[in-house]
Short mmCIF file of C-alpha atoms and ligand atoms in Angstrom, two decimals:
data_model
loop_
_atom_site.label_atom_id
_atom_site.label_comp_id
_atom_site.label_asym_id
_atom_site.label_seq_id
_atom_site.Cartn_x
_atom_site.Cartn_y
_atom_site.Cartn_z
CA UNK W 1 137.85 26.86 -86.90
CA UNK W 2 134.26 26.43 -86.37
CA UNK W 3 132.16 26.30 -83.33
CA UNK W 4 131.19 22.90 -82.27
CA UNK W 5 127.34 23.67 -80.32
CA UNK W 6 125.43 20.63 -78.62
CA UNK W 7 121.68 21.22 -78.48
CA UNK W 8 119.82 19.38 -76.78
CA UNK W 9 116.05 18.76 -77.56
CA UNK W 10 116.94 20.29 -81.07
CA UNK W 11 114.49 18.01 -83.23
CA UNK W 12 111.39 19.43 -81.24
CA UNK W 13 109.87 22.31 -82.60
CA UNK W 14 112.05 25.19 -81.17
CA UNK W 15 115.02 23.15 -81.78
CA UNK W 16 114.66 22.10 -85.31
CA UNK W 17 114.98 26.34 -86.48
CA UNK W 18 117.15 27.00 -84.24
CA UNK W 19 119.61 24.20 -84.95
CA UNK W 20 118.47 25.27 -89.29
CA UNK W 21 119.61 28.93 -88.61
CA UNK W 22 123.40 27.43 -86.55
CA UNK W 23 123.91 25.64 -89.75
CA UNK W 24 123.44 28.79 -91.79
CA UNK W 25 124.53 30.88 -89.75
CA UNK W 26 128.80 28.58 -90.02
CA UNK W 27 128.35 26.24 -86.94
CA UNK W 28 129.12 22.38 -86.71
CA UNK W 29 126.11 21.19 -84.06
CA UNK W 30 124.93 18.03 -82.53
CA UNK W 31 121.70 17.26 -81.03
CA UNK W 32 121.00 14.96 -78.68
CA UNK W 33 117.03 14.31 -77.95
CA UNK W 34 114.96 11.31 -76.84
CA UNK W 35 112.58 12.20 -79.33
CA UNK W 36 109.71 11.35 -76.61
CA UNK W 37 108.21 14.55 -78.30
CA UNK W 38 109.60 15.06 -81.63
CA UNK W 39 110.68 13.15 -85.06
CA UNK W 40 113.97 12.43 -86.72
CA UNK W 41 111.77 13.24 -89.40
CA UNK W 42 112.17 16.56 -88.10
CA UNK W 43 115.70 16.55 -88.90
CA UNK W 44 115.53 15.23 -92.01
CA UNK W 45 113.63 18.34 -93.69
CA UNK W 46 115.85 20.27 -91.95
CA UNK W 47 119.32 18.91 -93.74
CA UNK W 48 117.55 19.43 -96.50
CA UNK W 49 116.88 23.48 -96.36
CA UNK W 50 120.51 23.28 -94.94
CA UNK W 51 122.15 21.84 -98.33
CA UNK W 52 125.81 21.85 -98.40
CA UNK W 53 126.30 22.62 -94.73
CA UNK W 54 123.61 19.50 -93.73
CA UNK W 55 127.02 17.84 -93.19
CA UNK W 56 127.85 19.62 -90.03
CA UNK W 57 124.85 18.10 -88.26
CA UNK W 58 124.69 15.02 -86.31
CA UNK W 59 121.98 13.25 -83.77
CA UNK W 60 122.51 11.28 -81.04
CA UNK W 61 119.35 9.76 -79.57
CA UNK W 62 119.73 9.77 -75.83
CA UNK W 63 117.64 11.04 -72.71
CA UNK W 64 119.36 14.10 -70.54
CA UNK W 65 118.80 11.65 -67.74
CA UNK W 66 121.12 9.03 -68.99
CA UNK W 67 124.29 10.90 -67.40
CA UNK W 68 126.72 8.23 -69.30
CA UNK W 69 125.24 8.63 -72.56
CA UNK W 70 126.04 12.99 -71.65
CA UNK W 71 129.66 12.39 -70.23
CA UNK W 72 130.08 9.71 -73.19
CA UNK W 73 129.33 12.58 -75.62
CA UNK W 74 131.14 14.97 -73.70
CA UNK W 75 134.21 12.39 -74.20
CA UNK W 76 134.03 12.27 -77.95
CA UNK W 77 133.70 16.33 -79.30
CA UNK W 78 134.68 19.05 -77.45
CA UNK W 79 131.36 21.34 -77.39
CA UNK W 80 132.27 25.35 -77.43
CA UNK W 81 128.89 26.41 -75.71
CA UNK W 82 125.41 24.15 -75.33
CA UNK W 83 121.84 25.36 -76.49
CA UNK W 84 119.54 23.81 -73.68
CA UNK W 85 115.92 23.26 -74.92
CA UNK W 86 115.34 19.08 -74.07
CA UNK W 87 112.11 19.55 -71.64
CA UNK W 88 108.75 18.38 -71.33
CA UNK W 89 106.10 21.50 -71.86
CA UNK W 90 102.38 20.80 -71.24
CA UNK W 91 100.84 23.21 -68.58
CA UNK W 92 98.60 20.20 -68.50
CA UNK W 93 100.04 17.21 -68.33
CA UNK W 94 102.66 18.48 -65.50
CA UNK W 95 99.75 19.47 -63.01
CA UNK W 96 98.75 16.11 -63.36
CA UNK W 97 103.04 14.63 -63.02
CA UNK W 98 104.51 16.79 -61.45
CA UNK W 99 107.26 14.26 -60.60
CA UNK W 100 107.48 13.19 -64.02
CA UNK W 101 108.91 17.14 -64.73
CA UNK W 102 110.78 18.06 -62.27
CA UNK W 103 112.57 13.79 -62.80
CA UNK W 104 112.38 14.97 -66.65
CA UNK W 105 113.53 18.75 -66.59
CA UNK W 106 114.66 19.17 -63.40
CA UNK W 107 116.83 16.62 -62.77
CA UNK W 108 118.03 16.31 -66.36
CA UNK W 109 119.09 19.88 -66.68
CA UNK W 110 121.46 18.85 -63.29
CA UNK W 111 122.67 15.68 -65.02
CA UNK W 112 123.31 18.45 -67.98
CA UNK W 113 125.04 21.21 -65.82
CA UNK W 114 127.28 18.22 -64.00
CA UNK W 115 128.54 16.91 -67.33
CA UNK W 116 129.67 20.30 -68.38
CA UNK W 117 131.48 21.33 -66.07
CA UNK W 118 133.45 17.83 -65.65
CA UNK W 119 134.75 19.01 -69.35
CA UNK W 120 134.84 22.16 -68.92
CA UNK W 121 132.11 23.41 -71.11
CA UNK W 122 130.67 26.22 -69.65
CA UNK W 123 128.42 27.98 -71.59
CA UNK W 124 124.98 27.42 -71.84
CA UNK W 125 121.65 29.31 -73.09
CA UNK W 126 118.59 27.68 -71.54
CA UNK W 127 115.47 28.01 -72.73
CA UNK W 128 112.43 29.82 -69.60
CA UNK W 129 109.38 30.89 -70.28
CA UNK W 130 107.35 34.04 -69.61
CA UNK W 131 105.01 31.29 -68.12
CA UNK W 132 107.96 32.10 -64.19
CA UNK W 133 106.26 35.86 -64.54
CA UNK W 134 102.28 34.00 -63.37
CA UNK W 135 100.09 36.96 -63.96
CA UNK W 136 102.25 39.74 -63.96
CA UNK W 137 100.68 42.99 -61.73
CA UNK W 138 101.59 45.21 -64.58
CA UNK W 139 102.96 44.71 -69.04
CA UNK W 140 105.06 44.06 -70.32
CA UNK W 141 106.98 42.18 -68.34
CA UNK W 142 110.29 42.98 -67.42
CA UNK W 143 113.03 40.24 -66.64
CA UNK W 144 112.85 41.95 -62.73
CA UNK W 145 109.43 41.34 -61.69
CA UNK W 146 109.46 38.36 -59.39
CA UNK W 147 108.61 35.00 -60.62
CA UNK W 148 105.61 33.55 -59.32
CA UNK W 149 105.17 30.49 -61.82
CA UNK W 150 101.51 28.60 -61.04
CA UNK W 151 102.30 25.35 -62.25
CA UNK W 152 104.76 22.44 -61.98
CA UNK W 153 105.96 23.87 -65.53
CA UNK W 154 106.32 26.62 -64.45
CA UNK W 155 108.25 25.80 -60.80
CA UNK W 156 110.70 23.72 -63.22
CA UNK W 157 112.15 26.81 -64.98
CA UNK W 158 111.83 28.51 -62.02
CA UNK W 159 114.09 26.54 -60.62
CA UNK W 160 116.78 25.40 -63.03
CA UNK W 161 117.15 29.58 -63.42
CA UNK W 162 117.98 29.60 -59.45
CA UNK W 163 120.64 26.66 -60.27
CA UNK W 164 122.01 27.68 -62.62
CA UNK W 165 122.99 31.13 -61.29
CA UNK W 166 123.61 29.46 -58.03
CA UNK W 167 126.42 27.47 -60.70
CA UNK W 168 127.66 30.72 -61.83
CA UNK W 169 128.21 32.38 -59.08
CA UNK W 170 129.99 29.02 -57.73
CA UNK W 171 132.20 29.09 -60.48
CA UNK W 172 132.65 32.06 -62.34
CA UNK W 173 134.17 30.42 -65.20
CA UNK W 174 130.56 29.65 -66.47
CA UNK W 175 128.72 32.08 -68.69
CA UNK W 176 124.84 31.71 -68.95
CA UNK W 177 121.66 33.38 -70.41
CA UNK W 178 118.27 32.63 -69.54
CA UNK W 179 115.69 33.20 -72.14
CA UNK W 180 111.95 33.82 -71.45
CA UNK W 181 109.94 32.96 -74.41
CA UNK W 182 106.39 34.12 -75.04
CA UNK W 183 104.43 32.66 -77.17
CA UNK W 184 106.29 30.90 -80.39
CA UNK W 185 103.81 31.02 -82.92
CA UNK W 186 104.69 30.00 -87.10
CA UNK W 187 107.05 27.62 -88.82
CA UNK W 188 109.45 28.20 -91.10
CA UNK W 189 108.54 29.54 -94.49
CA UNK W 190 109.71 27.01 -96.36
CA UNK W 191 106.70 25.37 -95.10
CA UNK W 192 109.18 21.86 -94.25
CA UNK W 193 109.63 22.62 -90.49
CA UNK W 194 106.63 23.24 -88.06
CA UNK W 195 105.01 22.32 -84.95
CA UNK W 196 104.11 18.94 -84.47
CA UNK W 197 102.18 18.42 -81.18
CA UNK W 198 101.05 14.67 -80.03
CA UNK W 199 97.46 14.29 -78.77
CA UNK W 200 94.70 17.43 -78.70
CA UNK W 201 97.02 19.94 -78.77
CA UNK W 202 97.04 22.87 -75.81
CA UNK W 203 97.90 25.77 -77.51
CA UNK W 204 96.03 28.38 -79.62
CA UNK W 205 97.87 27.76 -83.02
CA UNK W 206 98.10 24.23 -83.27
CA UNK W 207 94.53 24.41 -82.28
CA UNK W 208 93.29 26.57 -85.21
CA UNK W 209 95.51 24.62 -87.75
CA UNK W 210 93.64 22.27 -87.05
CA UNK W 211 90.86 23.49 -87.44
CA UNK W 212 92.36 24.81 -90.10
CA UNK W 213 92.84 21.24 -92.26
CA UNK W 214 89.58 19.60 -91.06
CA UNK W 215 91.19 17.72 -87.84
CA UNK W 216 88.61 19.27 -85.48
CA UNK W 217 85.32 20.83 -85.59
CA UNK W 218 85.91 23.98 -83.90
CA UNK W 219 87.95 26.13 -82.29
CA UNK W 220 87.16 26.80 -78.21
CA UNK W 221 88.14 30.11 -77.14
CA UNK W 222 88.55 30.15 -73.26
CA UNK W 223 87.19 33.02 -71.99
CA UNK W 224 85.59 36.61 -73.56
CA UNK W 225 85.10 38.47 -69.88
CA UNK W 226 88.79 39.31 -69.41
CA UNK W 227 88.99 42.66 -68.95
CA UNK W 228 90.43 43.61 -72.68
CA UNK W 229 89.66 45.57 -76.07
CA UNK W 230 87.83 42.15 -76.95
CA UNK W 231 87.58 39.93 -73.44
CA UNK W 232 89.75 37.46 -74.86
CA UNK W 233 93.12 36.97 -73.42
CA UNK W 234 96.18 38.92 -74.43
CA UNK W 235 100.21 37.15 -75.37
CA UNK W 236 102.77 37.78 -77.02
CA UNK W 237 103.18 35.54 -80.19
CA UNK W 238 106.44 36.14 -81.36
CA UNK W 239 107.70 34.48 -85.29
CA UNK W 240 110.11 31.02 -84.47
CA UNK W 241 113.00 32.19 -86.88
CA UNK W 242 113.11 35.25 -85.04
CA UNK W 243 113.18 33.24 -81.69
CA UNK W 244 115.62 30.71 -83.39
CA UNK W 245 117.38 34.15 -84.02
CA UNK W 246 117.44 35.05 -80.96
CA UNK W 247 119.30 31.88 -79.63
CA UNK W 248 121.82 33.02 -81.97
CA UNK W 249 122.10 36.31 -80.44
CA UNK W 250 122.85 34.95 -77.52
CA UNK W 251 125.63 32.33 -78.57
CA UNK W 252 127.29 36.07 -79.56
CA UNK W 253 127.28 36.73 -76.65
CA UNK W 254 128.55 34.63 -74.80
CA UNK W 255 131.48 33.87 -77.02
CA UNK W 256 132.23 37.81 -77.14
CA UNK W 257 131.67 38.37 -73.43
CA UNK W 258 131.95 38.50 -70.01
CA UNK W 259 128.42 37.87 -68.98
CA UNK W 260 127.73 35.85 -65.75
CA UNK W 261 124.62 34.41 -65.69
CA UNK W 262 121.81 37.21 -67.63
CA UNK W 263 118.54 36.46 -68.59
CA UNK W 264 116.42 38.26 -71.52
CA UNK W 265 112.92 38.55 -72.55
CA UNK W 266 112.01 37.55 -76.60
CA UNK W 267 109.27 38.21 -77.24
CA UNK W 268 107.99 41.16 -79.83
CA UNK W 269 106.79 43.46 -77.13
CA UNK W 270 103.24 43.32 -78.16
CA UNK W 271 100.31 42.07 -77.44
CA UNK W 272 97.24 39.80 -79.62
CA UNK W 273 93.86 38.53 -78.42
CA UNK W 274 92.46 35.57 -79.60
CA UNK W 275 90.05 36.99 -81.18
CA UNK W 276 92.45 39.16 -83.27
CA UNK W 277 95.00 36.02 -84.23
CA UNK W 278 92.62 33.74 -85.10
CA UNK W 279 91.00 36.56 -87.40
CA UNK W 280 94.45 37.15 -88.79
CA UNK W 281 94.67 33.71 -89.68
CA UNK W 282 90.87 33.43 -90.80
CA UNK W 283 92.55 36.38 -93.17
CA UNK W 284 95.78 34.27 -93.99
CA UNK W 285 95.04 31.19 -95.25
CA UNK W 286 91.39 31.49 -96.92
CA UNK W 287 89.83 29.73 -94.10
CA UNK W 288 87.09 30.01 -91.51
CA UNK W 289 87.24 28.77 -88.04
CA UNK W 290 83.99 28.20 -85.77
CA UNK W 291 84.51 29.43 -82.41
CA UNK W 292 82.31 27.70 -78.89
CA UNK W 293 82.33 30.22 -76.68
CA UNK W 294 83.67 28.43 -73.27
CA UNK W 295 84.77 29.56 -69.92
CA UNK W 296 88.28 30.22 -69.39
CA UNK W 297 90.64 28.13 -69.02
CA UNK W 298 92.47 27.05 -65.49
CA UNK W 299 95.43 28.88 -64.47
CA UNK W 300 95.20 31.60 -67.64
CA UNK W 301 96.09 34.11 -67.06
CA UNK W 302 94.91 37.68 -68.33
CA UNK W 303 97.64 39.90 -70.31
CA UNK W 304 101.35 39.00 -70.82
CA UNK W 305 103.48 40.71 -72.73
CA UNK W 306 107.38 41.34 -73.04
CA UNK W 307 109.84 44.27 -72.25
CA UNK W 308 112.09 43.88 -74.92
CA UNK W 309 114.16 46.31 -74.31
CA UNK W 310 117.06 44.61 -72.19
CA UNK W 311 117.42 41.95 -75.23
CA UNK W 312 117.26 44.81 -78.30
CA UNK W 313 120.00 46.07 -76.36
CA UNK W 314 122.11 43.77 -75.49
CA UNK W 315 121.60 41.29 -77.57
CA UNK W 316 121.31 43.50 -80.25
CA UNK W 317 118.30 41.25 -81.14
CA UNK W 318 114.90 42.57 -82.43
CA UNK W 319 111.87 40.39 -83.68
CA UNK W 320 111.14 40.96 -87.41
CA UNK W 321 107.37 39.26 -87.90
CA UNK W 322 104.22 39.88 -87.32
CA UNK W 323 101.11 38.08 -86.76
CA UNK W 324 100.42 38.02 -89.99
CA UNK W 325 103.86 36.74 -90.73
CA UNK W 326 103.47 35.09 -88.26
CA UNK W 327 100.10 33.12 -89.82
CA UNK W 328 100.79 32.80 -93.48
CA UNK W 329 103.52 30.56 -92.42
CA UNK W 330 101.63 28.86 -90.00
CA UNK W 331 99.34 27.77 -92.81
CA UNK W 332 102.02 27.47 -95.79
CA UNK W 333 102.99 24.98 -93.02
CA UNK W 334 99.98 23.65 -92.50
CA UNK W 335 98.98 22.68 -95.56
CA UNK W 336 101.61 21.24 -96.49
CA UNK W 337 101.85 19.16 -93.53
CA UNK W 338 97.89 18.63 -92.26
CA UNK W 339 99.30 15.16 -89.89
CA UNK W 340 102.96 17.39 -88.95
CA UNK W 341 105.56 14.70 -90.01
CA UNK W 342 102.92 11.59 -90.22
CA UNK W 343 100.42 10.72 -92.89
CA UNK W 344 96.33 11.12 -91.62
CA UNK W 345 96.46 6.34 -91.01
CA UNK W 346 99.22 6.88 -88.42
CA UNK W 347 98.43 9.84 -86.59
CA UNK W 348 93.72 9.20 -86.64
P1 LIG P 401 109.12 19.89 -78.66
O1 LIG P 401 108.22 19.52 -77.33
O2 LIG P 401 109.24 20.15 -79.30
O3 LIG P 401 110.80 20.22 -77.97
C1 LIG P 401 111.41 19.68 -76.70
C2 LIG P 401 111.93 18.37 -77.02
O4 LIG P 401 112.86 18.05 -75.99
C3 LIG P 401 112.19 17.69 -78.16
O5 LIG P 401 112.52 17.05 -79.34
C4 LIG P 401 111.60 16.49 -76.17
O6 LIG P 401 111.53 15.28 -77.69
C5 LIG P 401 113.48 16.95 -76.10
N1 LIG P 401 113.05 16.22 -74.87
C6 LIG P 401 112.42 16.11 -73.78
N2 LIG P 401 112.79 15.90 -72.67
C7 LIG P 401 114.39 15.10 -72.91
C8 LIG P 401 115.06 14.39 -72.17
N3 LIG P 401 114.89 13.75 -71.05
N4 LIG P 401 115.84 14.00 -73.25
C9 LIG P 401 116.36 14.38 -74.08
N5 LIG P 401 115.44 15.12 -75.47
C10 LIG P 401 114.30 15.47 -74.48
O7 LIG P 401 109.49 21.55 -77.11
P2 LIG P 401 109.57 23.01 -77.39
O8 LIG P 401 108.32 24.26 -78.45
O9 LIG P 401 110.79 22.88 -79.06
O10 LIG P 401 110.63 24.10 -76.65
C11 LIG P 401 111.38 23.88 -76.46
C12 LIG P 401 112.35 24.17 -74.75
O11 LIG P 401 111.69 26.02 -74.95
C13 LIG P 401 111.54 23.31 -73.79
O12 LIG P 401 111.75 23.18 -72.58
C14 LIG P 401 110.31 24.47 -73.53
O13 LIG P 401 109.28 24.27 -72.56
C15 LIG P 401 110.61 25.45 -73.62
N6 LIG P 401 109.44 26.90 -74.42
C16 LIG P 401 108.45 26.56 -74.72
C17 LIG P 401 107.64 27.38 -75.46
C18 LIG P 401 106.27 27.33 -76.21
O14 LIG P 401 105.54 27.51 -76.39
N7 LIG P 401 106.23 26.12 -77.74
C19 LIG P 401 107.57 29.07 -74.47
C20 LIG P 401 108.46 29.19 -73.39
C21 LIG P 401 109.24 27.96 -73.14
C1 LIG P 402 100.31 28.19 -72.82
C2 LIG P 402 100.69 28.65 -70.52
C3 LIG P 402 102.14 28.25 -70.12
C4 LIG P 402 103.57 28.14 -71.72
C5 LIG P 402 102.67 28.42 -73.28
C6 LIG P 402 103.67 28.58 -74.00
C7 LIG P 402 98.72 27.22 -69.45
C8 LIG P 402 97.78 27.37 -68.57
N1 LIG P 402 100.05 28.68 -69.63
O1 LIG P 402 100.56 29.79 -71.93
O2 LIG P 402 102.91 28.37 -69.43
O3 LIG P 402 104.48 28.94 -71.21
O4 LIG P 402 101.07 27.78 -73.14
O5 LIG P 402 103.53 27.17 -74.42
O6 LIG P 402 98.37 26.57 -70.01
N2 LIG P 402 92.58 29.30 -76.23
C9 LIG P 402 92.03 29.31 -76.03
N3 LIG P 402 91.21 27.70 -76.96
C10 LIG P 402 92.62 27.18 -77.30
C11 LIG P 402 94.11 27.09 -76.87
C12 LIG P 402 94.16 28.51 -75.99
O7 LIG P 402 91.43 29.54 -76.42
O8 LIG P 402 91.91 25.97 -77.25
C13 LIG P 402 93.33 31.34 -76.14
C14 LIG P 402 94.16 30.59 -73.88
O9 LIG P 402 92.97 30.73 -73.11
C15 LIG P 402 95.08 31.63 -74.12
C16 LIG P 402 95.43 32.31 -75.23
O10 LIG P 402 94.69 31.50 -75.86
O11 LIG P 402 94.04 33.37 -74.10
C17 LIG P 402 97.06 31.92 -75.62
O12 LIG P 402 96.78 30.09 -75.28
P1 LIG P 402 97.86 29.24 -75.31
O13 LIG P 402 98.49 28.94 -76.74
O14 LIG P 402 97.61 28.11 -74.70
O15 LIG P 402 99.48 30.09 -74.45
P2 LIG P 402 99.42 30.57 -72.86
O16 LIG P 402 98.03 30.57 -72.28
O17 LIG P 402 100.21 31.80 -73.25
#
């Protein structure tokens, strides 16, 4: 019998790629998403890509803060596990509206955990972030590093991690995997699904992609005086399909072992500077990305990349793709969908 997986936030960037991999892997998937930062068109595309397996996907439009809706859903379907992506993720917005972030991310997760417990579904994979490491004292970051998030968004991730550890400590039936993602980029190789941020992108690659398709005149480079090989910040970029596969590996771990509550980094273990990333994108796309140098962005860190040993050993998962493939797939998505899931008229 196929397993039933509930995916919260499954219409979003990482969620849609993971849902596709789940369907292709033979799972039944129910998505719950309020579409605050995503589009149902992404789900139509996922269905097209899943072809004959698309009938194993259903979608409920609801907010995780609506406990009644959650309860109704769990009463009607028995889930084997939940992958929990739903959350707000803009660092800048979280500084402006911390209450919104605590309410949406922490309250939403508390509701989910409570309803799961009531209905006896006690397996969870949660989307945490490398942002919990703050400015690490050294690299690569291992899972044991102290957590020191520097903004409300990161604090919600740390709080949820702590809450998950408590839930599992108090009730040993729970099995929880906390995944700390590094910097997800790229898109499905079909170019049919990808990242489609609302408004001005905060993150590097969505911004680069909008410059490449002519929607923005240049990229502002935040900081060229870091202590790195070319002065620009270093990050661990990971292909979103590799990341999606990491979730399948985590699910298998939950089903096959008594894991308790464990945390894993999902990254490649390789650091890339902003300049290297832009150059790689220019090479694969053939597009020039004009640069404007600026000072450091407040809250940015110098160098962050993952230790990948624990995930490799215990999840039997390792990222396959390098930055060239990430850029190629990002450009394929961007050139096929310059305005994301919409048209120019809808967006500008
Ligand atoms: P995304 O915004 O594309 O997806 C999140 C989805 O959750 C969206 O579809 C949104 O509509 C939905 N959502 C938000 N609040 C909700 C609520 N209260 N109820 C129901 N649905 C809700 O973001 P993403 O990049 O796919 O990220 C997924 C998860 O991974 C998030 O929790 C994010 O914090 C985490 N994460 C992302 C990154 C990254 O760089 N993309 C890095 C580390 C961690
Ligand atoms: C940001 C968030 C982090 C979150 C991560 C993934 C901040 C301070 N941190 O991290 O919490 O987990 O996204 O969603 O926002 N850059 C430019 N110009 C741009 C955009 C980015 O030069 O227009 C540079 C940045 O200075 C950085 C690198 O590109 O050196 C990567 O930036 P970004 O994609 O925003 O990711 P993070 O800074 O790692």
